[in-house]
XYZ file of C-alpha atoms in Angstrom:
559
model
C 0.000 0.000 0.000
C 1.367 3.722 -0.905
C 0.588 6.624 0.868
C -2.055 7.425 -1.404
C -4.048 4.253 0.765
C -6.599 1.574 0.056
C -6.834 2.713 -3.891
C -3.227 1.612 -4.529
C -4.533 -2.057 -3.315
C -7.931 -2.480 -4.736
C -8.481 -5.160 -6.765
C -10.192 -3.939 -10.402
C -13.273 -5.619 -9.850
C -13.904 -3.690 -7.218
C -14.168 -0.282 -9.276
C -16.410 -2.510 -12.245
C -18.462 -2.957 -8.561
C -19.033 0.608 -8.012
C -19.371 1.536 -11.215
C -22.610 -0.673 -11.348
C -23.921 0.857 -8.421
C -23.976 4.055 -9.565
C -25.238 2.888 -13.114
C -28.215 0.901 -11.398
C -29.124 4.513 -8.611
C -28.866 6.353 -12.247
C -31.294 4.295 -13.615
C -33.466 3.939 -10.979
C -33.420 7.572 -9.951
C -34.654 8.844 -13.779
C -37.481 6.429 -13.152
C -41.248 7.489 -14.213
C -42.582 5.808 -11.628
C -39.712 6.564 -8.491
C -39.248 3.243 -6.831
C -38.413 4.406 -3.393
C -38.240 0.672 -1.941
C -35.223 0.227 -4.653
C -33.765 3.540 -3.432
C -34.084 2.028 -0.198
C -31.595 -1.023 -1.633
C -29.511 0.750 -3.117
C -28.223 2.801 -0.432
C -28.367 0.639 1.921
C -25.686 -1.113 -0.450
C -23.675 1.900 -1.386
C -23.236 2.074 2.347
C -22.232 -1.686 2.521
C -19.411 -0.854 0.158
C -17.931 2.192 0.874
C -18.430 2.129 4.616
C -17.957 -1.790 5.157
C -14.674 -2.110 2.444
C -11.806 -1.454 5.313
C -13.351 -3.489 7.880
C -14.079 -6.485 5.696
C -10.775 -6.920 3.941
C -8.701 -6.117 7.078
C -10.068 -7.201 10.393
C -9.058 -4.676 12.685
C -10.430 -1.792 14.020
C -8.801 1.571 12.573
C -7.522 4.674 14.222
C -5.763 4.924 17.351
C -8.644 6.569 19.131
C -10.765 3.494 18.588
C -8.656 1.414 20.654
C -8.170 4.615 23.444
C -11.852 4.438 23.407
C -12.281 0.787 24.450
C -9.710 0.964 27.276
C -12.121 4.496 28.576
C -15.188 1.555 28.212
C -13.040 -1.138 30.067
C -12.042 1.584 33.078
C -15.982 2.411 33.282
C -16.776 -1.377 33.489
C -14.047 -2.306 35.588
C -14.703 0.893 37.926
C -18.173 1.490 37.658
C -17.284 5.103 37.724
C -15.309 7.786 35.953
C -12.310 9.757 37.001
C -12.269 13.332 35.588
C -8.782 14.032 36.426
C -7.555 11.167 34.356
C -8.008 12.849 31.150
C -10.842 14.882 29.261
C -12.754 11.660 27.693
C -13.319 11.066 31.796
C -15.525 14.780 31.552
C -17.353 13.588 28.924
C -17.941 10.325 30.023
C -21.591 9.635 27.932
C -21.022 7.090 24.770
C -18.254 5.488 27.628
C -20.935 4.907 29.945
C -23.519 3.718 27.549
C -21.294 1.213 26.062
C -20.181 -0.120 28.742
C -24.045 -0.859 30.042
C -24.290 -1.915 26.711
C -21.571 -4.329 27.115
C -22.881 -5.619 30.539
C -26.086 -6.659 30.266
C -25.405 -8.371 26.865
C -22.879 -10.043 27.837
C -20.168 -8.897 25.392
C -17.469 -7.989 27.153
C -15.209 -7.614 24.376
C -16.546 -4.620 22.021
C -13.195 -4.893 19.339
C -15.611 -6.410 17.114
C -18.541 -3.800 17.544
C -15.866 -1.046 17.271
C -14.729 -2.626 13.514
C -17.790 -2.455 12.116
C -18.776 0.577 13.722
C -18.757 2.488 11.072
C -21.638 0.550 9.312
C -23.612 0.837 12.246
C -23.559 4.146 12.522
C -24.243 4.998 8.843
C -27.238 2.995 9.149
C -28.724 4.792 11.590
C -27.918 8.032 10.066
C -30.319 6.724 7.518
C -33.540 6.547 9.120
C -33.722 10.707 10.977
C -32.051 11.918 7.649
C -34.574 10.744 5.502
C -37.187 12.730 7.736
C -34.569 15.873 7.943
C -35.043 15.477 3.822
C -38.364 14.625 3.540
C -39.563 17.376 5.286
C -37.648 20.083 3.151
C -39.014 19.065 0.543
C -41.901 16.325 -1.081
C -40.335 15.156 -4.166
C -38.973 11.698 -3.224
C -36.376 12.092 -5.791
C -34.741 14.678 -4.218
C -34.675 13.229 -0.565
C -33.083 9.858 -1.898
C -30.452 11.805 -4.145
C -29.715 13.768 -1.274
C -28.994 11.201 0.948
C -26.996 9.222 -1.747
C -24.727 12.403 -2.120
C -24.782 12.319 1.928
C -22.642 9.009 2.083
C -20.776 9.671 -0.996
C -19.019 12.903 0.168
C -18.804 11.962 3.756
C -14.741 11.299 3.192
C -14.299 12.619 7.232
C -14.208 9.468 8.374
C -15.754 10.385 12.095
C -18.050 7.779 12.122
C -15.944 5.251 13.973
C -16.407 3.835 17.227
C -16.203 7.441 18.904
C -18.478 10.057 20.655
C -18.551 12.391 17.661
C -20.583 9.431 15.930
C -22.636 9.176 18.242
C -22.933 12.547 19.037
C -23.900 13.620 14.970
C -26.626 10.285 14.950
C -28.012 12.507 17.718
C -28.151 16.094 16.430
C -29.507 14.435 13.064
C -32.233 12.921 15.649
C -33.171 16.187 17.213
C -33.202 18.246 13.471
C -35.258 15.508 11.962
C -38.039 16.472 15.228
C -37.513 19.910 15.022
C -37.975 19.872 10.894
C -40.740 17.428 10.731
C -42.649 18.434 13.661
C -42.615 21.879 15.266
C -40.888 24.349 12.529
C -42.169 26.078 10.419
C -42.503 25.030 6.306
C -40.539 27.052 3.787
C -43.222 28.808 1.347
C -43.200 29.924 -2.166
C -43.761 32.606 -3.595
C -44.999 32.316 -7.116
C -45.060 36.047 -8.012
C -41.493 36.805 -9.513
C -39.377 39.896 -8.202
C -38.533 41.309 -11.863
C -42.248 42.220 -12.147
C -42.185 44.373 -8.817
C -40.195 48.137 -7.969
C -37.014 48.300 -6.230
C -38.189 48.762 -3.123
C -40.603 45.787 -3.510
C -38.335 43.748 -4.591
C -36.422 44.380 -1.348
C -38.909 43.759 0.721
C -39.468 40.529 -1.191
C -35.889 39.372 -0.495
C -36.598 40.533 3.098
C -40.027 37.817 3.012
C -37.872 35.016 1.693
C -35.367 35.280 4.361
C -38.254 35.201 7.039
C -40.711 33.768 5.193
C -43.223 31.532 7.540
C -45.449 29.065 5.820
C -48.164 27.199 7.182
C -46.663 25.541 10.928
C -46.797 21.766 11.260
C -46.556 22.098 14.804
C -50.832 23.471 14.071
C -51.680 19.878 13.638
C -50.234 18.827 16.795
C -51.904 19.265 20.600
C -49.891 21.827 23.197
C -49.268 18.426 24.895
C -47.563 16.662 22.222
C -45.443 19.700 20.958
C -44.251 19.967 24.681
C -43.722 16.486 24.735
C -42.048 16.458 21.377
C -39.640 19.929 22.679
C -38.866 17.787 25.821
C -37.988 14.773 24.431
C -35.139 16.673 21.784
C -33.781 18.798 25.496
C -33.398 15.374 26.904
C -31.255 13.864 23.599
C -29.489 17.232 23.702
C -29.138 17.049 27.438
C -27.153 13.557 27.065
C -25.178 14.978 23.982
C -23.864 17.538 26.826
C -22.615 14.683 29.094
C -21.108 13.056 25.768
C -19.135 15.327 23.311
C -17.438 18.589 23.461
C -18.171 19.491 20.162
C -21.705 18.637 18.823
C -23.734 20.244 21.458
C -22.010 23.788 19.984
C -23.269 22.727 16.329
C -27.007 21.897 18.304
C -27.239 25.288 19.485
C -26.056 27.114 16.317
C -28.840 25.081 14.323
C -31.358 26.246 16.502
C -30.158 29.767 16.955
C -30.444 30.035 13.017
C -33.604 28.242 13.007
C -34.872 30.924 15.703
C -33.503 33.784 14.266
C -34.809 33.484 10.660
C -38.244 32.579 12.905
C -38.173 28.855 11.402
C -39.077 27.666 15.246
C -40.900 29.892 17.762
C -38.828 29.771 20.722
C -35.997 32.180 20.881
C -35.681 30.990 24.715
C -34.041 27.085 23.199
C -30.610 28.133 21.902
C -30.140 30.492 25.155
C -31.552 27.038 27.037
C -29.472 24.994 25.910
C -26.079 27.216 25.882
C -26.743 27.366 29.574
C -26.817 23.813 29.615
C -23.626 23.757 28.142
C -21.940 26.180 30.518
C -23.642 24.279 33.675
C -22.098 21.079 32.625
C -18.308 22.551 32.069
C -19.077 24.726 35.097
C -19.789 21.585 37.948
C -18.850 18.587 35.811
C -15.348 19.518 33.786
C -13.997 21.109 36.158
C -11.025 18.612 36.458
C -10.650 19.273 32.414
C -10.788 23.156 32.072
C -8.660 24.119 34.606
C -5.992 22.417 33.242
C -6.841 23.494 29.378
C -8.413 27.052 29.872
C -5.977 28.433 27.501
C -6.385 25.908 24.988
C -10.330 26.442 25.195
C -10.062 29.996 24.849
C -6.896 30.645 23.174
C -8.541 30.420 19.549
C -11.782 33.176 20.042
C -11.762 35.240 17.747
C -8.569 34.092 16.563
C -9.743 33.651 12.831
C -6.733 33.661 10.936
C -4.818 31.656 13.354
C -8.163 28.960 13.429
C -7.740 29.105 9.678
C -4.247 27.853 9.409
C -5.040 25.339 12.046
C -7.484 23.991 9.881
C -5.908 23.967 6.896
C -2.123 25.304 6.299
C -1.322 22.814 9.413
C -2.345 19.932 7.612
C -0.472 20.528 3.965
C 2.583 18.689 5.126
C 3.951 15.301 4.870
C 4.863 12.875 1.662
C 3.870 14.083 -1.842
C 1.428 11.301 -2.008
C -0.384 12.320 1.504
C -0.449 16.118 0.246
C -1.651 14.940 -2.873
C -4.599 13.096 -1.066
C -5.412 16.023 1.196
C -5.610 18.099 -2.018
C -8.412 15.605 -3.390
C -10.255 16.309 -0.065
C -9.903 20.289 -0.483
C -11.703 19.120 -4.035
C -14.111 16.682 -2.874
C -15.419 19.672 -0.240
C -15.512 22.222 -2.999
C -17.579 20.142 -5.551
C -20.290 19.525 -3.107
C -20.405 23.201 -2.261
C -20.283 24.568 -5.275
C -23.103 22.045 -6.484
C -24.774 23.660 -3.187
C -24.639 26.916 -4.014
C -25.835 25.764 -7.551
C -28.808 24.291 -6.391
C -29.839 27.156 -4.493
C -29.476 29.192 -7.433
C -31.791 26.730 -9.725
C -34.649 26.275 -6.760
C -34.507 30.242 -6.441
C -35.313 30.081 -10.211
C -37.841 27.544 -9.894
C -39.553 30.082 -7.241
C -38.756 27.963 -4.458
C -36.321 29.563 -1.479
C -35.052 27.197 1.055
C -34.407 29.430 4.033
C -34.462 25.793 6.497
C -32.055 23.635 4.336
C -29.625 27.409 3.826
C -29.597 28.395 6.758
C -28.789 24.853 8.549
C -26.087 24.472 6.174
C -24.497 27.295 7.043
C -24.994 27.526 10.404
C -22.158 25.895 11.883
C -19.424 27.910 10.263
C -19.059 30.963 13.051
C -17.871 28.212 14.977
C -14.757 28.555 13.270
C -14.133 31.837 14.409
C -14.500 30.010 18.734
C -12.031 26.926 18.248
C -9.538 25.492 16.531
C -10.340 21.879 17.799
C -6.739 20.776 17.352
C -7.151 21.669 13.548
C -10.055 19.477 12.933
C -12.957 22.365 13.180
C -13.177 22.429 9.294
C -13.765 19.302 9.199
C -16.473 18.823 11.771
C -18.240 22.305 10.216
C -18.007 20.144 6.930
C -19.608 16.868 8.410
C -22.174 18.854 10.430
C -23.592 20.788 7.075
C -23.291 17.868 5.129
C -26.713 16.607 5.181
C -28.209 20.031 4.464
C -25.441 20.696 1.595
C -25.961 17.122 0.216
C -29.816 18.267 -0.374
C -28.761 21.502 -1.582
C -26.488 20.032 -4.147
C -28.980 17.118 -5.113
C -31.413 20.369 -6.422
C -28.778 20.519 -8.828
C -28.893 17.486 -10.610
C -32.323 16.086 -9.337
C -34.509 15.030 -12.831
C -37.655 15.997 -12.999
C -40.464 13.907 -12.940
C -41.628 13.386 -16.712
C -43.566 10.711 -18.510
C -40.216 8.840 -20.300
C -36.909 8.652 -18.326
C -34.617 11.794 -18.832
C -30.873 10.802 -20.064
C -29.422 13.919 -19.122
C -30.802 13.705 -15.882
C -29.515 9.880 -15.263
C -26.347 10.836 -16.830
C -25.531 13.632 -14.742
C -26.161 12.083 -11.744
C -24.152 9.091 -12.958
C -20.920 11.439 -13.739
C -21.177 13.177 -10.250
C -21.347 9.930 -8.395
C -18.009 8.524 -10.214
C -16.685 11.708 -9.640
C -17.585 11.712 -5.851
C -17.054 7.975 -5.225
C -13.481 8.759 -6.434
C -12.989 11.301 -4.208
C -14.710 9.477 -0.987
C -12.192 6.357 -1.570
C -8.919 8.495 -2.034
C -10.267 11.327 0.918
C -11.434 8.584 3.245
C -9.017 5.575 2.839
C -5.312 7.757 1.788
C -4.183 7.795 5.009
C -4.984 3.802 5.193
C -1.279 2.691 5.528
C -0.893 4.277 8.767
C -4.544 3.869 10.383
C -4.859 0.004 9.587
C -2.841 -1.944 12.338
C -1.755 -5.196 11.444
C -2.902 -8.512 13.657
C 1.108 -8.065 14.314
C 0.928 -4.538 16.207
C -2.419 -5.636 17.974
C -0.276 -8.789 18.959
C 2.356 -6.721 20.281
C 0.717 -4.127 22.105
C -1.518 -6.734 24.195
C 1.893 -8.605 24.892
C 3.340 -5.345 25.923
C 0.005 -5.038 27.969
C 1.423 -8.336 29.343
C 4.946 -7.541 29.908
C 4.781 -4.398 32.276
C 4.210 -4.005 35.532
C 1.548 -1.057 36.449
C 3.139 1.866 36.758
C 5.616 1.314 34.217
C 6.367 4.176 31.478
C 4.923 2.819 27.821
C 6.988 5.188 24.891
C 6.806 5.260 21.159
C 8.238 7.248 18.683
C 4.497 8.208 17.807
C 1.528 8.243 18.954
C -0.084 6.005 16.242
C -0.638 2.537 17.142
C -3.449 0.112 19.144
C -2.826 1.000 22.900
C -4.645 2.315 25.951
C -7.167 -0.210 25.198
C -6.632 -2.232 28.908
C -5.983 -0.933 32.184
C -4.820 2.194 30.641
C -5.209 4.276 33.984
C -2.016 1.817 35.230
C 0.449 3.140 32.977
C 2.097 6.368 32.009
C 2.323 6.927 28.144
C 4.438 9.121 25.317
C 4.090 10.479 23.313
C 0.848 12.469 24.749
C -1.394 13.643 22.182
C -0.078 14.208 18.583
C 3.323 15.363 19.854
C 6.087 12.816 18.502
C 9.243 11.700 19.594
C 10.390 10.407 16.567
C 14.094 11.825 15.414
C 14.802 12.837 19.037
C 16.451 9.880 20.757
C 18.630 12.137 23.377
C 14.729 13.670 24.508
C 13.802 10.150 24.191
C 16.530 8.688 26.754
C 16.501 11.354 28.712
C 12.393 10.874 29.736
C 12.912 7.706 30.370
C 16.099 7.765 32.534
C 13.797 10.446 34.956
C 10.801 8.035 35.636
C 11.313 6.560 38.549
C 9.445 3.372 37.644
C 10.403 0.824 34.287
C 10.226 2.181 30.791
C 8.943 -0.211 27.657
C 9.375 1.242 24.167
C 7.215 -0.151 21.148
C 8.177 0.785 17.967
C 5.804 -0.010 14.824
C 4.793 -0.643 11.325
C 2.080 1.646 11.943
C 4.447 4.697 13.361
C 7.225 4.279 10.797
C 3.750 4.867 8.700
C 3.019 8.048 10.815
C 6.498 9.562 10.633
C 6.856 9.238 6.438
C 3.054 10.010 6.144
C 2.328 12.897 8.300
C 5.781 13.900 9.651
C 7.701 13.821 5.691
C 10.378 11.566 6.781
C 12.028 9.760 3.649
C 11.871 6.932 3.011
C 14.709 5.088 4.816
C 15.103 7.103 7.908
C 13.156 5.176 10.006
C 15.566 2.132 9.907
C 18.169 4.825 10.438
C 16.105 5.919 13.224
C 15.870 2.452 14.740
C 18.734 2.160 14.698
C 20.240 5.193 16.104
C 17.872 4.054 19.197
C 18.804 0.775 19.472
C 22.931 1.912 19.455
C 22.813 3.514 22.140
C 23.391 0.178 24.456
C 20.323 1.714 26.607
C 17.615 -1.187 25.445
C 17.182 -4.688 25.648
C 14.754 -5.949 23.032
C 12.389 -8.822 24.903
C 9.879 -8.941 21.883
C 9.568 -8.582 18.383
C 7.387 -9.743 15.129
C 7.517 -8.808 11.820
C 5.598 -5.409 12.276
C 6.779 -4.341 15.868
C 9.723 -5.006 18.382
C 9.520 -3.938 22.623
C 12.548 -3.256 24.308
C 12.992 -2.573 27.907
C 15.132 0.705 28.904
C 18.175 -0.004 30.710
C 18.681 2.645 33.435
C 22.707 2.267 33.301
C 24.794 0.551 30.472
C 25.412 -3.078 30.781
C 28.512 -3.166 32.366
C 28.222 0.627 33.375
């Protein structure tokens, strides 16, 4: 595998696969007669296959945080309780908890193989409260299905893994699809064009779009079931508090748009819920913020500095990786330009989407609060995605006619190639260095095995399957995406200072890491290795083809 990922290694046959698919959701799309149970299939499929490819040919769960993720389960389970000074996951202890109730009363203790397919799961249930997000913007079927089909096609982010942020968007899709379906108000039309009005009425046109209010669905429901319906999304959003740092900040933005632009009636819910938010950093977090205040607060208002965060900070690495982060740049600019697009054609059409605009938008001040480490692009991109995906489906939607339409089926055809390209380079290029072998997962549960609690785990980086077990028992580097690859003296000298014994695991998966994301050529690493191993100060006591441990030796032998 190169460091352009899974498409250097799939067979052809898969791509005559996928090219099939898209031929068949062509065909069936420019339909006469729309056959929504074969829509139904068909994604359902196209979900199989993009989102069930890396766990099916390789066996083991990906990222790094999947496995931290199961040992934050396994302290919960093993503890029954949570320790907030531990680290922040310990704050936001909500997905943990549930998992690991979950886990009890069904008896699976072991949750590796839940966490693998995870990403399946998850999709799947993003299914059912996006179809009523869609179906309530608009009623031609055609255009919820495509919609959703350009949802899973151009979600490359790859946050749908066994994590809280999966969790935590199945959610906030859960509470839009009430508050769209149910108790905001419909988007109207206005079939009077402006070019036949003055200036001044064409203004105040505009001015009517922006806040127009159609007939309320919430009319059809009782007082008691619209209160019940309002308390039941405060509850979800009340455990997405307890569970995510994040998506409870995308929540509230949704809303606040939603209430601004008088979509729903109460102003009151955004300011609701952001106290929510402060009460539960406030009494609950406390462990976490005092020890990150400046990290919390360092980036608002800091635009330009969030910006390069976001994406300067990740241009870097082999040719191949920058060349794969370029295809994501693309991917994220052909859906929003087909966006923007479609907006333009419903506006012609006579049809203004205030709900599906201004939810797609909404999250993007966020960029202007926090950085999140350099991810807050992407999460702004996953968390408008749905809205976008409909916006961009206008585009290339066919219309309803007596005979199918072959420009219709053949545009939509051409954008899904396009897009399925893109979502197999974004979402698997960085596969050679999050897929652990069986080796690495070997040698990390022997390592596990090896030393005693309290003992100091290194690595050269912090890519690979640990912190899975008993993590609370052992002290780790690298901490968070800091590296100590290419500094051996820092290395040594870390180690000689603990007080306890010091293991070091070194990797298929970091030597991955350090060419992939760090630019080291090709060759180094061995040099690296080396260079570590020459210094007489470790005594290897494991190794396999993809990963070696080696005890630290506190004096020279024979010092």
């Amino acid at each position: 595998m190169t460091d352009l990922g899974l498409v250097s290694v799939l067979p052809p046959a898969s791509y005559l696969a996928f090219i099939l698919l898209a031929v068949a959701w062509a065909v069936t799309l420019a339909q006469p007669r729309f056959p929504a149970w074969l829509a139904v299939v068909l994604v359902v499929i196209l979900v199989l296959m993009l989102y069930g490819m890396a766990p099916a040919a390789e066996g083991v769960a990906r990222f790094s945080p999947t496995w931290r993720h199961l040992g934050i389960v396994d302290f919960i389970t093993r503890q029954g309780a949570v320790q907030p000074t531990l680290d922040a996951y310990h704050n936001w202890p909500g997905m943990f908890a549930v998992a690991s109730f979950l886990g009890s009363v069904t008896g699976m203790g072991d949750l590796t193989t839940v966490a693998l397919w995870a990403p399946v799961w998850f999709n799947l249930l993003f299914l059912p409260p996006l179809f009523i997000v869609l179906n309530a913007l608009t009623g031609d079927r055609r255009h919820v299905w495509l919609g959703i089909w350009l949802f899973y096609l151009a979600d490359w982010i790859g946050q749908d893994y066994f994590s809280p942020q999966a969790l935590g968007l199945l959610l906030f899709l859960i509470v839009v699809a009430v508050t769209v379906r149910w108790l905001a108000a419909g988007d109207r039309r206005d079939d009077a064009p402006p070019g036949t009005r003055s200036p001044i009425g064409r203004v105040r046109w505009v001015a009517d779009r922006l806040l127009a209010r159609g007939p309320m669905r919430v009319a059809d429901l009782t007082a008691g079931r619209r209160a019940g319906l309002v308390a039941v999304a405060i509850v979800i959003y009340g455990f997405v508090v307890s569970a995510h740092q994040l998506t409870p900040f995308f929540i509230v933005a949704c809303f606040a748009a939603l209430a601004i632009l008088r979509r729903v009636p109460w102003i009151g819910l955004p300011i609701l819920m952001t106290v929510m938010i402060a009460s539960w950093v406030s009494f609950m977090a406390v462990a976490f913020l005092i020890g990150h205040f400046q990290n919390v607060a360092g980036y608002v208002g800091a635009l330009s500095e969030s910006l390069t965060a976001n994406l300067t900070g990740r241009l870097q690495g082999s040719d191949a990786h920058r060349t794969v982060v370029y295809l994501r740049l693309a991917t994220t600019a052909l859906v929003w330009l087909m966006a923007t697009l479609g907006v333009i054609r419903r506006l012609r059409q006579g049809r203004w989407d205030v709900t599906a605009v201004a939810l797609a938008f909404a999250p993007f001040p966020l960029l202007g609060v926090q950085a999140y480490g350099g991810e807050m692009l992407l999460r702004i991109y996953l968390f408008a995605l749905p809205f976008a995906a409909f916006l961009a489906a206008a585009l290339i939607v066919p219309k309803q006619t007596e005979r199918p339409s072959l420009g219709g089926a053949t545009a939509v055809l051409a954008v899904s190639m396009v897009l399925m390209a893109g979502f197999i380079v974004g979402r698997y290029g960085n596969e050679r260095m999050e897929y652990f072998t069986p080796n690495e997962v070997a040698a990390v549960a022997d390592l596990y095995q090896i030393a005693p609690p309290g003992s100091l785990l290194v690595a050269a980086t912090p890519n690979l399957p640990w912190k899975n077990t008993r993590y609370e028992e052992y002290r780790y580097r690298p901490v968070g995406d800091d590296t100590l690859y290419g500094h051996v003296d820092e290395m040594i000298a870390t180690m000689q200072l603990y007080p306890g014994r010091s293991f070091l695991i070194l990797s298929r998966s970091q030597q991955a890491y350090a060419e992939m994301i760090l630019g080291a050529p090709a060759g180094d690493w061995s040099a690296f290795e080396k260079a570590v191993m020459g210094t007489g100060r470790f005594l290897v006591i494991y190794q396999n083809q993809d990963a070696q441990i080696a005890e630290f030796q506190k004096s020279r032998p024979g010092g």
